[in-house]
Amino acid sequence: QVQLVDSGGGSVQAGGSLRLSCAASGYTGSISCMGWVRQAPEKQRETVAHIVRGTDTSYYADSVKGRFFISQDNAKNTVYLQMNSLKPEDTAMYYCVAGSRNYAGHCDVGYWAKGTLVTISS
């Protein structure tokens, strides 16, 4: 089993920045990718970004490219999501996720953190 603990959400004005963190523990050798999924009210769940552990390979949703940046500290089993130029439409619950990268390059999620709320005001 893998446990994920995410943090860093908050309320900022449009144009501001936030950094989310997610620490993994447990059987971390079983996961090959970590990332973030967001869920806004009355909107579809969206994979925001993920990164392949131990590499620089990452994926970003079109909606956040150039504004959000995912990174990792392998020694700490922690991933970070730096969110810049935030917009009101970025308001959502952000969930750290982890899983296995499949042949298509997607991260098949097997573990979820509790989530951290991001609220962007205009």
PDB file of C-alpha atoms in Angstrom:
ATOM      1  CA  GLN A   1       0.000   0.000   0.000  1.00  0.00           C
ATOM      2  CA  VAL A   2       0.984   3.578  -0.635  1.00  0.00           C
ATOM      3  CA  GLN A   3      -0.123   6.539   1.427  1.00  0.00           C
ATOM      4  CA  LEU A   4      -0.247  10.037  -0.036  1.00  0.00           C
ATOM      5  CA  VAL A   5      -0.482  13.261   1.909  1.00  0.00           C
ATOM      6  CA  ASP A   6      -1.051  16.453  -0.041  1.00  0.00           C
ATOM      7  CA  SER A   7      -0.942  20.041   1.117  1.00  0.00           C
ATOM      8  CA  GLY A   8      -0.437  23.612  -0.016  1.00  0.00           C
ATOM      9  CA  GLY A   9      -3.842  24.701  -1.183  1.00  0.00           C
ATOM     10  CA  GLY A  10      -5.340  28.031  -0.284  1.00  0.00           C
ATOM     11  CA  SER A  11      -7.035  31.152  -1.554  1.00  0.00           C
ATOM     12  CA  VAL A  12      -5.255  33.642  -3.766  1.00  0.00           C
ATOM     13  CA  GLN A  13      -6.215  36.295  -6.253  1.00  0.00           C
ATOM     14  CA  ALA A  14      -6.018  35.744  -9.966  1.00  0.00           C
ATOM     15  CA  GLY A  15      -2.481  36.069 -11.206  1.00  0.00           C
ATOM     16  CA  GLY A  16      -1.046  34.700  -7.996  1.00  0.00           C
ATOM     17  CA  SER A  17       0.865  31.506  -7.296  1.00  0.00           C
ATOM     18  CA  LEU A  18       0.592  28.476  -5.075  1.00  0.00           C
ATOM     19  CA  ARG A  19       2.736  25.404  -4.596  1.00  0.00           C
ATOM     20  CA  LEU A  20       1.200  22.061  -3.766  1.00  0.00           C
ATOM     21  CA  SER A  21       3.172  19.264  -2.176  1.00  0.00           C
ATOM     22  CA  CYS A  22       2.541  15.553  -1.945  1.00  0.00           C
ATOM     23  CA  ALA A  23       4.536  13.085   0.109  1.00  0.00           C
ATOM     24  CA  ALA A  24       4.310   9.371  -0.568  1.00  0.00           C
ATOM     25  CA  SER A  25       5.061   6.671   1.968  1.00  0.00           C
ATOM     26  CA  GLY A  26       4.678   2.941   2.253  1.00  0.00           C
ATOM     27  CA  TYR A  27       5.469   0.652  -0.652  1.00  0.00           C
ATOM     28  CA  THR A  28       6.603   3.458  -2.945  1.00  0.00           C
ATOM     29  CA  GLY A  29       8.545   1.048  -5.106  1.00  0.00           C
ATOM     30  CA  SER A  30       5.223  -0.036  -6.570  1.00  0.00           C
ATOM     31  CA  ILE A  31       4.437   3.336  -8.135  1.00  0.00           C
ATOM     32  CA  SER A  32       6.032   4.729 -11.273  1.00  0.00           C
ATOM     33  CA  CYS A  33       4.161   7.995 -11.662  1.00  0.00           C
ATOM     34  CA  MET A  34       2.732  10.686  -9.432  1.00  0.00           C
ATOM     35  CA  GLY A  35       0.678  13.695 -10.241  1.00  0.00           C
ATOM     36  CA  TRP A  36      -2.375  15.802  -9.643  1.00  0.00           C
ATOM     37  CA  VAL A  37      -5.995  15.521 -10.596  1.00  0.00           C
ATOM     38  CA  ARG A  38      -8.492  18.310  -9.985  1.00  0.00           C
ATOM     39  CA  GLN A  39     -12.222  18.333  -9.531  1.00  0.00           C
ATOM     40  CA  ALA A  40     -14.286  21.487  -9.736  1.00  0.00           C
ATOM     41  CA  PRO A  41     -18.015  21.627  -8.989  1.00  0.00           C
ATOM     42  CA  GLU A  42     -20.108  20.621 -11.989  1.00  0.00           C
ATOM     43  CA  LYS A  43     -17.010  20.039 -14.105  1.00  0.00           C
ATOM     44  CA  GLN A  44     -15.324  16.888 -15.285  1.00  0.00           C
ATOM     45  CA  ARG A  45     -12.399  15.575 -13.361  1.00  0.00           C
ATOM     46  CA  GLU A  46      -9.164  16.647 -15.032  1.00  0.00           C
ATOM     47  CA  THR A  47      -5.671  15.247 -14.893  1.00  0.00           C
ATOM     48  CA  VAL A  48      -3.566  18.348 -14.372  1.00  0.00           C
ATOM     49  CA  ALA A  49      -0.060  16.938 -14.522  1.00  0.00           C
ATOM     50  CA  HIS A  50       1.950  13.867 -13.776  1.00  0.00           C
ATOM     51  CA  ILE A  51       5.605  12.965 -13.706  1.00  0.00           C
ATOM     52  CA  VAL A  52       7.376   9.667 -14.146  1.00  0.00           C
ATOM     53  CA  ARG A  53       9.335   8.924 -11.026  1.00  0.00           C
ATOM     54  CA  GLY A  54      13.075   9.188 -11.387  1.00  0.00           C
ATOM     55  CA  THR A  55      12.874  10.909 -14.778  1.00  0.00           C
ATOM     56  CA  ASP A  56      12.120  14.275 -16.287  1.00  0.00           C
ATOM     57  CA  THR A  57       9.180  12.902 -18.226  1.00  0.00           C
ATOM     58  CA  SER A  58       6.033  14.811 -17.435  1.00  0.00           C
ATOM     59  CA  TYR A  59       2.571  15.464 -18.792  1.00  0.00           C
ATOM     60  CA  TYR A  60       0.441  18.591 -18.542  1.00  0.00           C
ATOM     61  CA  ALA A  61      -3.149  19.291 -19.419  1.00  0.00           C
ATOM     62  CA  ASP A  62      -3.439  21.896 -22.153  1.00  0.00           C
ATOM     63  CA  SER A  63      -5.288  24.152 -19.743  1.00  0.00           C
ATOM     64  CA  VAL A  64      -2.233  24.521 -17.499  1.00  0.00           C
ATOM     65  CA  LYS A  65       0.714  24.270 -19.888  1.00  0.00           C
ATOM     66  CA  GLY A  66       3.161  27.083 -19.376  1.00  0.00           C
ATOM     67  CA  ARG A  67       1.640  28.014 -16.009  1.00  0.00           C
ATOM     68  CA  PHE A  68       1.959  24.876 -13.872  1.00  0.00           C
ATOM     69  CA  PHE A  69       5.169  22.954 -13.315  1.00  0.00           C
ATOM     70  CA  ILE A  70       5.540  19.563 -11.672  1.00  0.00           C
ATOM     71  CA  SER A  71       8.745  18.459 -10.013  1.00  0.00           C
ATOM     72  CA  GLN A  72       9.906  15.767  -7.653  1.00  0.00           C
ATOM     73  CA  ASP A  73      12.349  15.064  -4.889  1.00  0.00           C
ATOM     74  CA  ASN A  74      13.021  11.367  -5.186  1.00  0.00           C
ATOM     75  CA  ALA A  75      14.904  11.193  -1.906  1.00  0.00           C
ATOM     76  CA  LYS A  76      11.834  12.512  -0.110  1.00  0.00           C
ATOM     77  CA  ASN A  77       9.284  10.669  -2.255  1.00  0.00           C
ATOM     78  CA  THR A  78       7.639  14.022  -2.743  1.00  0.00           C
ATOM     79  CA  VAL A  79       6.201  15.763  -5.751  1.00  0.00           C
ATOM     80  CA  TYR A  80       5.413  19.435  -6.096  1.00  0.00           C
ATOM     81  CA  LEU A  81       3.080  21.377  -8.322  1.00  0.00           C
ATOM     82  CA  GLN A  82       4.074  24.985  -8.803  1.00  0.00           C
ATOM     83  CA  MET A  83       1.044  26.885 -10.026  1.00  0.00           C
ATOM     84  CA  ASN A  84       1.605  30.336 -11.491  1.00  0.00           C
ATOM     85  CA  SER A  85      -0.629  32.880 -13.186  1.00  0.00           C
ATOM     86  CA  LEU A  86      -3.617  31.324 -11.501  1.00  0.00           C
ATOM     87  CA  LYS A  87      -7.054  31.923 -12.948  1.00  0.00           C
ATOM     88  CA  PRO A  88     -10.510  31.658 -11.383  1.00  0.00           C
ATOM     89  CA  GLU A  89     -11.133  28.589 -13.550  1.00  0.00           C
ATOM     90  CA  ASP A  90      -8.286  26.857 -11.711  1.00  0.00           C
ATOM     91  CA  THR A  91     -10.498  26.779  -8.619  1.00  0.00           C
ATOM     92  CA  ALA A  92     -10.959  23.151  -7.649  1.00  0.00           C
ATOM     93  CA  MET A  93     -10.090  20.431  -5.206  1.00  0.00           C
ATOM     94  CA  TYR A  94      -6.660  19.158  -6.167  1.00  0.00           C
ATOM     95  CA  TYR A  95      -5.852  15.535  -5.440  1.00  0.00           C
ATOM     96  CA  CYS A  96      -2.391  14.063  -5.443  1.00  0.00           C
ATOM     97  CA  VAL A  97      -2.418  10.697  -7.170  1.00  0.00           C
ATOM     98  CA  ALA A  98       0.029   7.900  -7.787  1.00  0.00           C
ATOM     99  CA  GLY A  99       0.071   4.803  -9.893  1.00  0.00           C
ATOM    100  CA  SER A 100       1.677   2.981 -12.785  1.00  0.00           C
ATOM    101  CA  ARG A 101       2.532   4.454 -16.139  1.00  0.00           C
ATOM    102  CA  ASN A 102       1.002   2.446 -18.961  1.00  0.00           C
ATOM    103  CA  TYR A 103       2.281   1.902 -22.489  1.00  0.00           C
ATOM    104  CA  ALA A 104       0.226   4.813 -23.765  1.00  0.00           C
ATOM    105  CA  GLY A 105       2.057   7.144 -21.418  1.00  0.00           C
ATOM    106  CA  HIS A 106      -0.843   7.687 -19.067  1.00  0.00           C
ATOM    107  CA  CYS A 107      -0.626   7.334 -15.319  1.00  0.00           C
ATOM    108  CA  ASP A 108      -3.042   4.620 -14.205  1.00  0.00           C
ATOM    109  CA  VAL A 109      -4.010   5.899 -10.790  1.00  0.00           C
ATOM    110  CA  GLY A 110      -4.134   3.491  -7.910  1.00  0.00           C
ATOM    111  CA  TYR A 111      -3.768   5.824  -4.951  1.00  0.00           C
ATOM    112  CA  TRP A 112      -5.342   9.113  -3.971  1.00  0.00           C
ATOM    113  CA  ALA A 113      -4.588  11.680  -1.303  1.00  0.00           C
ATOM    114  CA  LYS A 114      -7.399  13.439   0.541  1.00  0.00           C
ATOM    115  CA  GLY A 115      -7.126  16.574  -1.570  1.00  0.00           C
ATOM    116  CA  THR A 116      -6.366  20.202  -1.005  1.00  0.00           C
ATOM    117  CA  LEU A 117      -8.650  23.058  -1.980  1.00  0.00           C
ATOM    118  CA  VAL A 118      -7.465  25.800  -4.302  1.00  0.00           C
ATOM    119  CA  THR A 119      -9.641  28.894  -4.618  1.00  0.00           C
ATOM    120  CA  ILE A 120      -8.807  31.677  -7.030  1.00  0.00           C
ATOM    121  CA  SER A 121     -10.687  34.935  -6.812  1.00  0.00           C
ATOM    122  CA  SER A 122     -10.996  37.411  -9.653  1.00  0.00           C
TER     123      SER A 122
END
